[in-house]
Amino acid sequence: MPETQPAVLIENEGSVRTIRLNRPEVLNAFNNELLSALGKAVREAEKDRQVRCLVLTGAGRGFSSGQDLADVAARYPNGASDQPIEPIELGRHLREHYHPLLTILRTMEKPVIAAVNGVAAGAGCSLALMCDLRIAAESASFVEAFINVGLVPDSGSTFMLPRLVGFSRAMELAMTGRKVTAVEALQIGLVNQVVPDAQLPEATMKLAKRLAELPPRGIALTKRAINASWAADLATQLEYEAMLQTTAGQTRDHREGVRAFLEKRRPQFTGE
Ligand code: T3D
């Protein structure tokens, strides 16, 4: 039965779009309704030319506690100790409900910020890691909770975690499922910034507006280049940079940036 409250709340401030996960009573655990609403909202933000920066955050005291475990338990007819009647294929659920959304976050040509307002656990932690930047409230925490329920990290965690914090820490966090505080997250490179809880909205908006003012093509091509670096050798990456730079060098925003510097004024970037 669909819930009465909207699964996501959408707010616009200038060219910054904020999508707020909205199941606060379960720390924004993902059921299919929330995943579907989030996917739709992200696709809309990707397509909307007015949107130059996307922020994901959570309602209430959590960012997201990951897959809704009550929904998982409901798949077992007689409780978790029983075998389900039909073998359950979690991979299919991931492919259908998580992967399209997560892929857009990594490939959309706009910066995506996770404003982590509280606990980010399981697939909720993965969601934060799949964003381009993370800004955390002091009370936020990160839990690779999958192992606590006998699962492997999914939704991109095994891809992003070692890249962000290195092999050893990734192994430790994934294998122990222990909670990482915001302060530790900053120390190990899991987040970009930690701010007092009350300042999270303001600090996020300041960062988002700064990103939204920068040349959109330059931002888009930068994201492409850094994404590509993960699978490239040096020669390939140098060539890719040169190709992207040819494209960036032909934009009006590039010429505007150079002119504004020489004329000692603020540049006005239009995305052309
Ligand atoms: O099916 C597939 O596609 C497979 C995909 C799997 C991906 C995954 O994400 S697997 C991992 C799933 N998530 C977890 O295992 C995390 C479970 N939650 C926790 O460990 C803790 O709740 C937290 C560490 C996140 C927060 O702890 P705390 O003490 O701050 O809060 P709490 O009291 O545990 O939770 C508050 C409420 O939210 C509580 O409900 P209540 O008692 O007030 O009615 C709790 O049951 C509910 N809640 C928290 N997490 C979930 C949840 N309800 C459903 N699903 C949850 N994941």
PDB file of N, CA, C and O in Angstrom, residues 90-136:
ATOM      1  N   LEU A  90      18.447 -11.506  -5.122  1.00  0.00           N
ATOM      2  CA  LEU A  90      18.669 -10.110  -4.732  1.00  0.00           C
ATOM      3  C   LEU A  90      19.320  -9.318  -5.866  1.00  0.00           C
ATOM      4  O   LEU A  90      19.099  -8.124  -5.996  1.00  0.00           O
ATOM      5  N   GLY A  91      20.129 -10.019  -6.664  1.00  0.00           N
ATOM      6  CA  GLY A  91      20.795  -9.334  -7.783  1.00  0.00           C
ATOM      7  C   GLY A  91      19.791  -8.691  -8.716  1.00  0.00           C
ATOM      8  O   GLY A  91      20.001  -7.577  -9.210  1.00  0.00           O
ATOM      9  N   ARG A  92      18.684  -9.376  -8.933  1.00  0.00           N
ATOM     10  CA  ARG A  92      17.671  -8.822  -9.830  1.00  0.00           C
ATOM     11  C   ARG A  92      17.067  -7.552  -9.242  1.00  0.00           C
ATOM     12  O   ARG A  92      16.853  -6.560  -9.933  1.00  0.00           O
ATOM     13  N   HIS A  93      16.833  -7.589  -7.915  1.00  0.00           N
ATOM     14  CA  HIS A  93      16.290  -6.399  -7.252  1.00  0.00           C
ATOM     15  C   HIS A  93      17.262  -5.228  -7.395  1.00  0.00           C
ATOM     16  O   HIS A  93      16.869  -4.096  -7.681  1.00  0.00           O
ATOM     17  N   LEU A  94      18.536  -5.522  -7.227  1.00  0.00           N
ATOM     18  CA  LEU A  94      19.548  -4.456  -7.372  1.00  0.00           C
ATOM     19  C   LEU A  94      19.568  -3.922  -8.799  1.00  0.00           C
ATOM     20  O   LEU A  94      19.574  -2.710  -9.020  1.00  0.00           O
ATOM     21  N   ARG A  95      19.584  -4.843  -9.761  1.00  0.00           N
ATOM     22  CA  ARG A  95      19.664  -4.401 -11.158  1.00  0.00           C
ATOM     23  C   ARG A  95      18.458  -3.546 -11.541  1.00  0.00           C
ATOM     24  O   ARG A  95      18.592  -2.552 -12.239  1.00  0.00           O
ATOM     25  N   GLU A  96      17.290  -3.951 -11.045  1.00  0.00           N
ATOM     26  CA  GLU A  96      16.072  -3.241 -11.463  1.00  0.00           C
ATOM     27  C   GLU A  96      15.860  -1.938 -10.700  1.00  0.00           C
ATOM     28  O   GLU A  96      15.441  -0.943 -11.268  1.00  0.00           O
ATOM     29  N   HIS A  97      16.144  -1.951  -9.400  1.00  0.00           N
ATOM     30  CA  HIS A  97      15.735  -0.816  -8.570  1.00  0.00           C
ATOM     31  C   HIS A  97      16.872   0.130  -8.171  1.00  0.00           C
ATOM     32  O   HIS A  97      16.620   1.290  -7.881  1.00  0.00           O
ATOM     33  N   TYR A  98      18.090  -0.368  -8.107  1.00  0.00           N
ATOM     34  CA  TYR A  98      19.198   0.494  -7.667  1.00  0.00           C
ATOM     35  C   TYR A  98      20.099   0.935  -8.815  1.00  0.00           C
ATOM     36  O   TYR A  98      20.512   2.090  -8.887  1.00  0.00           O
ATOM     37  N   HIS A  99      20.477  -0.009  -9.695  1.00  0.00           N
ATOM     38  CA  HIS A  99      21.543   0.300 -10.645  1.00  0.00           C
ATOM     39  C   HIS A  99      21.244   1.477 -11.580  1.00  0.00           C
ATOM     40  O   HIS A  99      22.134   2.316 -11.801  1.00  0.00           O
ATOM     41  N   PRO A 100      20.014   1.586 -12.140  1.00  0.00           N
ATOM     42  CA  PRO A 100      19.771   2.724 -13.044  1.00  0.00           C
ATOM     43  C   PRO A 100      19.984   4.061 -12.330  1.00  0.00           C
ATOM     44  O   PRO A 100      20.633   4.958 -12.859  1.00  0.00           O
ATOM     45  N   LEU A 101      19.471   4.164 -11.113  1.00  0.00           N
ATOM     46  CA  LEU A 101      19.611   5.394 -10.333  1.00  0.00           C
ATOM     47  C   LEU A 101      21.086   5.706 -10.051  1.00  0.00           C
ATOM     48  O   LEU A 101      21.564   6.828 -10.247  1.00  0.00           O
ATOM     49  N   LEU A 102      21.821   4.691  -9.594  1.00  0.00           N
ATOM     50  CA  LEU A 102      23.221   4.914  -9.210  1.00  0.00           C
ATOM     51  C   LEU A 102      24.067   5.260 -10.423  1.00  0.00           C
ATOM     52  O   LEU A 102      24.973   6.099 -10.347  1.00  0.00           O
ATOM     53  N   THR A 103      23.742   4.650 -11.563  1.00  0.00           N
ATOM     54  CA  THR A 103      24.509   4.931 -12.782  1.00  0.00           C
ATOM     55  C   THR A 103      24.308   6.383 -13.210  1.00  0.00           C
ATOM     56  O   THR A 103      25.275   7.058 -13.597  1.00  0.00           O
ATOM     57  N   ILE A 104      23.088   6.877 -13.106  1.00  0.00           N
ATOM     58  CA  ILE A 104      22.857   8.285 -13.499  1.00  0.00           C
ATOM     59  C   ILE A 104      23.673   9.224 -12.612  1.00  0.00           C
ATOM     60  O   ILE A 104      24.234  10.208 -13.082  1.00  0.00           O
ATOM     61  N   LEU A 105      23.738   8.918 -11.311  1.00  0.00           N
ATOM     62  CA  LEU A 105      24.478   9.822 -10.425  1.00  0.00           C
ATOM     63  C   LEU A 105      25.932   9.952 -10.855  1.00  0.00           C
ATOM     64  O   LEU A 105      26.518  11.020 -10.794  1.00  0.00           O
ATOM     65  N   ARG A 106      26.517   8.835 -11.298  1.00  0.00           N
ATOM     66  CA  ARG A 106      27.929   8.873 -11.697  1.00  0.00           C
ATOM     67  C   ARG A 106      28.111   9.484 -13.082  1.00  0.00           C
ATOM     68  O   ARG A 106      29.185   9.984 -13.393  1.00  0.00           O
ATOM     69  N   THR A 107      27.093   9.377 -13.932  1.00  0.00           N
ATOM     70  CA  THR A 107      27.304   9.821 -15.317  1.00  0.00           C
ATOM     71  C   THR A 107      26.638  11.158 -15.632  1.00  0.00           C
ATOM     72  O   THR A 107      26.973  11.767 -16.644  1.00  0.00           O
ATOM     73  N   MET A 108      25.682  11.614 -14.805  1.00  0.00           N
ATOM     74  CA  MET A 108      25.021  12.872 -15.156  1.00  0.00           C
ATOM     75  C   MET A 108      26.043  14.003 -15.144  1.00  0.00           C
ATOM     76  O   MET A 108      26.940  14.032 -14.302  1.00  0.00           O
ATOM     77  N   GLU A 109      25.895  14.921 -16.097  1.00  0.00           N
ATOM     78  CA  GLU A 109      26.963  15.895 -16.296  1.00  0.00           C
ATOM     79  C   GLU A 109      26.728  17.133 -15.437  1.00  0.00           C
ATOM     80  O   GLU A 109      26.800  18.268 -15.904  1.00  0.00           O
ATOM     81  N   LYS A 110      26.404  16.895 -14.191  1.00  0.00           N
ATOM     82  CA  LYS A 110      26.193  17.968 -13.213  1.00  0.00           C
ATOM     83  C   LYS A 110      26.768  17.486 -11.898  1.00  0.00           C
ATOM     84  O   LYS A 110      26.736  16.278 -11.631  1.00  0.00           O
ATOM     85  N   PRO A 111      27.268  18.390 -11.060  1.00  0.00           N
ATOM     86  CA  PRO A 111      27.792  17.931  -9.772  1.00  0.00           C
ATOM     87  C   PRO A 111      26.665  17.487  -8.849  1.00  0.00           C
ATOM     88  O   PRO A 111      25.601  18.113  -8.805  1.00  0.00           O
ATOM     89  N   VAL A 112      26.909  16.402  -8.132  1.00  0.00           N
ATOM     90  CA  VAL A 112      25.932  15.882  -7.171  1.00  0.00           C
ATOM     91  C   VAL A 112      26.591  15.864  -5.792  1.00  0.00           C
ATOM     92  O   VAL A 112      27.657  15.273  -5.615  1.00  0.00           O
ATOM     93  N   ILE A 113      25.926  16.512  -4.845  1.00  0.00           N
ATOM     94  CA  ILE A 113      26.449  16.580  -3.476  1.00  0.00           C
ATOM     95  C   ILE A 113      25.550  15.742  -2.576  1.00  0.00           C
ATOM     96  O   ILE A 113      24.322  15.875  -2.623  1.00  0.00           O
ATOM     97  N   ALA A 114      26.151  14.898  -1.722  1.00  0.00           N
ATOM     98  CA  ALA A 114      25.384  14.257  -0.650  1.00  0.00           C
ATOM     99  C   ALA A 114      25.547  15.128   0.589  1.00  0.00           C
ATOM    100  O   ALA A 114      26.676  15.334   1.053  1.00  0.00           O
ATOM    101  N   ALA A 115      24.442  15.654   1.088  1.00  0.00           N
ATOM    102  CA  ALA A 115      24.466  16.397   2.355  1.00  0.00           C
ATOM    103  C   ALA A 115      24.024  15.386   3.407  1.00  0.00           C
ATOM    104  O   ALA A 115      22.828  15.118   3.574  1.00  0.00           O
ATOM    105  N   VAL A 116      24.992  14.800   4.091  1.00  0.00           N
ATOM    106  CA  VAL A 116      24.719  13.648   4.959  1.00  0.00           C
ATOM    107  C   VAL A 116      24.352  14.174   6.350  1.00  0.00           C
ATOM    108  O   VAL A 116      25.201  14.589   7.129  1.00  0.00           O
ATOM    109  N   ASN A 117      23.046  14.152   6.604  1.00  0.00           N
ATOM    110  CA  ASN A 117      22.498  14.787   7.801  1.00  0.00           C
ATOM    111  C   ASN A 117      22.434  13.846   8.992  1.00  0.00           C
ATOM    112  O   ASN A 117      22.119  14.278  10.100  1.00  0.00           O
ATOM    113  N   GLY A 118      22.723  12.563   8.795  1.00  0.00           N
ATOM    114  CA  GLY A 118      22.643  11.598   9.909  1.00  0.00           C
ATOM    115  C   GLY A 118      23.248  10.300   9.434  1.00  0.00           C
ATOM    116  O   GLY A 118      24.103  10.299   8.538  1.00  0.00           O
ATOM    117  N   VAL A 119      22.748   9.189   9.972  1.00  0.00           N
ATOM    118  CA  VAL A 119      23.382   7.919   9.612  1.00  0.00           C
ATOM    119  C   VAL A 119      23.149   7.572   8.138  1.00  0.00           C
ATOM    120  O   VAL A 119      22.062   7.790   7.596  1.00  0.00           O
ATOM    121  N   ALA A 120      24.212   7.063   7.513  1.00  0.00           N
ATOM    122  CA  ALA A 120      24.135   6.545   6.134  1.00  0.00           C
ATOM    123  C   ALA A 120      24.600   5.095   6.231  1.00  0.00           C
ATOM    124  O   ALA A 120      25.784   4.839   6.461  1.00  0.00           O
ATOM    125  N   ALA A 121      23.663   4.154   6.088  1.00  0.00           N
ATOM    126  CA  ALA A 121      23.999   2.738   6.315  1.00  0.00           C
ATOM    127  C   ALA A 121      23.626   1.903   5.102  1.00  0.00           C
ATOM    128  O   ALA A 121      22.679   2.222   4.376  1.00  0.00           O
ATOM    129  N   GLY A 122      24.370   0.816   4.885  1.00  0.00           N
ATOM    130  CA  GLY A 122      24.066  -0.089   3.785  1.00  0.00           C
ATOM    131  C   GLY A 122      24.004   0.660   2.459  1.00  0.00           C
ATOM    132  O   GLY A 122      24.890   1.460   2.137  1.00  0.00           O
ATOM    133  N   ALA A 123      22.937   0.414   1.708  1.00  0.00           N
ATOM    134  CA  ALA A 123      22.800   1.093   0.418  1.00  0.00           C
ATOM    135  C   ALA A 123      22.679   2.611   0.590  1.00  0.00           C
ATOM    136  O   ALA A 123      22.929   3.363  -0.360  1.00  0.00           O
ATOM    137  N   GLY A 124      22.320   3.065   1.770  1.00  0.00           N
ATOM    138  CA  GLY A 124      22.289   4.513   2.050  1.00  0.00           C
ATOM    139  C   GLY A 124      23.704   5.067   2.078  1.00  0.00           C
ATOM    140  O   GLY A 124      23.963   6.188   1.617  1.00  0.00           O
ATOM    141  N   CYS A 125      24.627   4.286   2.628  1.00  0.00           N
ATOM    142  CA  CYS A 125      26.043   4.671   2.617  1.00  0.00           C
ATOM    143  C   CYS A 125      26.538   4.673   1.167  1.00  0.00           C
ATOM    144  O   CYS A 125      27.193   5.624   0.723  1.00  0.00           O
ATOM    145  N   SER A 126      26.184   3.625   0.426  1.00  0.00           N
ATOM    146  CA  SER A 126      26.596   3.569  -0.991  1.00  0.00           C
ATOM    147  C   SER A 126      26.091   4.781  -1.755  1.00  0.00           C
ATOM    148  O   SER A 126      26.817   5.354  -2.572  1.00  0.00           O
ATOM    149  N   LEU A 127      24.846   5.155  -1.495  1.00  0.00           N
ATOM    150  CA  LEU A 127      24.275   6.306  -2.209  1.00  0.00           C
ATOM    151  C   LEU A 127      25.137   7.551  -1.979  1.00  0.00           C
ATOM    152  O   LEU A 127      25.439   8.296  -2.911  1.00  0.00           O
ATOM    153  N   ALA A 128      25.527   7.763  -0.717  1.00  0.00           N
ATOM    154  CA  ALA A 128      26.368   8.929  -0.413  1.00  0.00           C
ATOM    155  C   ALA A 128      27.710   8.823  -1.144  1.00  0.00           C
ATOM    156  O   ALA A 128      28.216   9.812  -1.676  1.00  0.00           O
ATOM    157  N   LEU A 129      28.273   7.607  -1.175  1.00  0.00           N
ATOM    158  CA  LEU A 129      29.580   7.438  -1.821  1.00  0.00           C
ATOM    159  C   LEU A 129      29.507   7.636  -3.332  1.00  0.00           C
ATOM    160  O   LEU A 129      30.487   8.042  -3.959  1.00  0.00           O
ATOM    161  N   MET A 130      28.355   7.356  -3.930  1.00  0.00           N
ATOM    162  CA  MET A 130      28.208   7.487  -5.387  1.00  0.00           C
ATOM    163  C   MET A 130      28.047   8.946  -5.830  1.00  0.00           C
ATOM    164  O   MET A 130      28.104   9.241  -7.025  1.00  0.00           O
ATOM    165  N   CYS A 131      27.846   9.853  -4.867  1.00  0.00           N
ATOM    166  CA  CYS A 131      27.767  11.276  -5.231  1.00  0.00           C
ATOM    167  C   CYS A 131      29.182  11.808  -5.477  1.00  0.00           C
ATOM    168  O   CYS A 131      30.167  11.174  -5.107  1.00  0.00           O
ATOM    169  N   ASP A 132      29.273  12.981  -6.084  1.00  0.00           N
ATOM    170  CA  ASP A 132      30.595  13.529  -6.411  1.00  0.00           C
ATOM    171  C   ASP A 132      31.292  14.075  -5.174  1.00  0.00           C
ATOM    172  O   ASP A 132      32.506  13.975  -5.045  1.00  0.00           O
ATOM    173  N   LEU A 133      30.517  14.698  -4.284  1.00  0.00           N
ATOM    174  CA  LEU A 133      31.077  15.309  -3.079  1.00  0.00           C
ATOM    175  C   LEU A 133      30.186  14.966  -1.905  1.00  0.00           C
ATOM    176  O   LEU A 133      28.971  14.779  -2.072  1.00  0.00           O
ATOM    177  N   ARG A 134      30.776  14.910  -0.707  1.00  0.00           N
ATOM    178  CA  ARG A 134      30.015  14.634   0.504  1.00  0.00           C
ATOM    179  C   ARG A 134      30.320  15.688   1.544  1.00  0.00           C
ATOM    180  O   ARG A 134      31.498  15.937   1.850  1.00  0.00           O
ATOM    181  N   ILE A 135      29.255  16.280   2.072  1.00  0.00           N
ATOM    182  CA  ILE A 135      29.392  17.204   3.183  1.00  0.00           C
ATOM    183  C   ILE A 135      28.559  16.608   4.313  1.00  0.00           C
ATOM    184  O   ILE A 135      27.406  16.225   4.098  1.00  0.00           O
ATOM    185  N   ALA A 136      29.160  16.479   5.498  1.00  0.00           N
ATOM    186  CA  ALA A 136      28.483  15.747   6.580  1.00  0.00           C
ATOM    187  C   ALA A 136      28.247  16.640   7.781  1.00  0.00           C
ATOM    188  O   ALA A 136      29.089  17.485   8.122  1.00  0.00           O
TER     189      ALA A 136
END
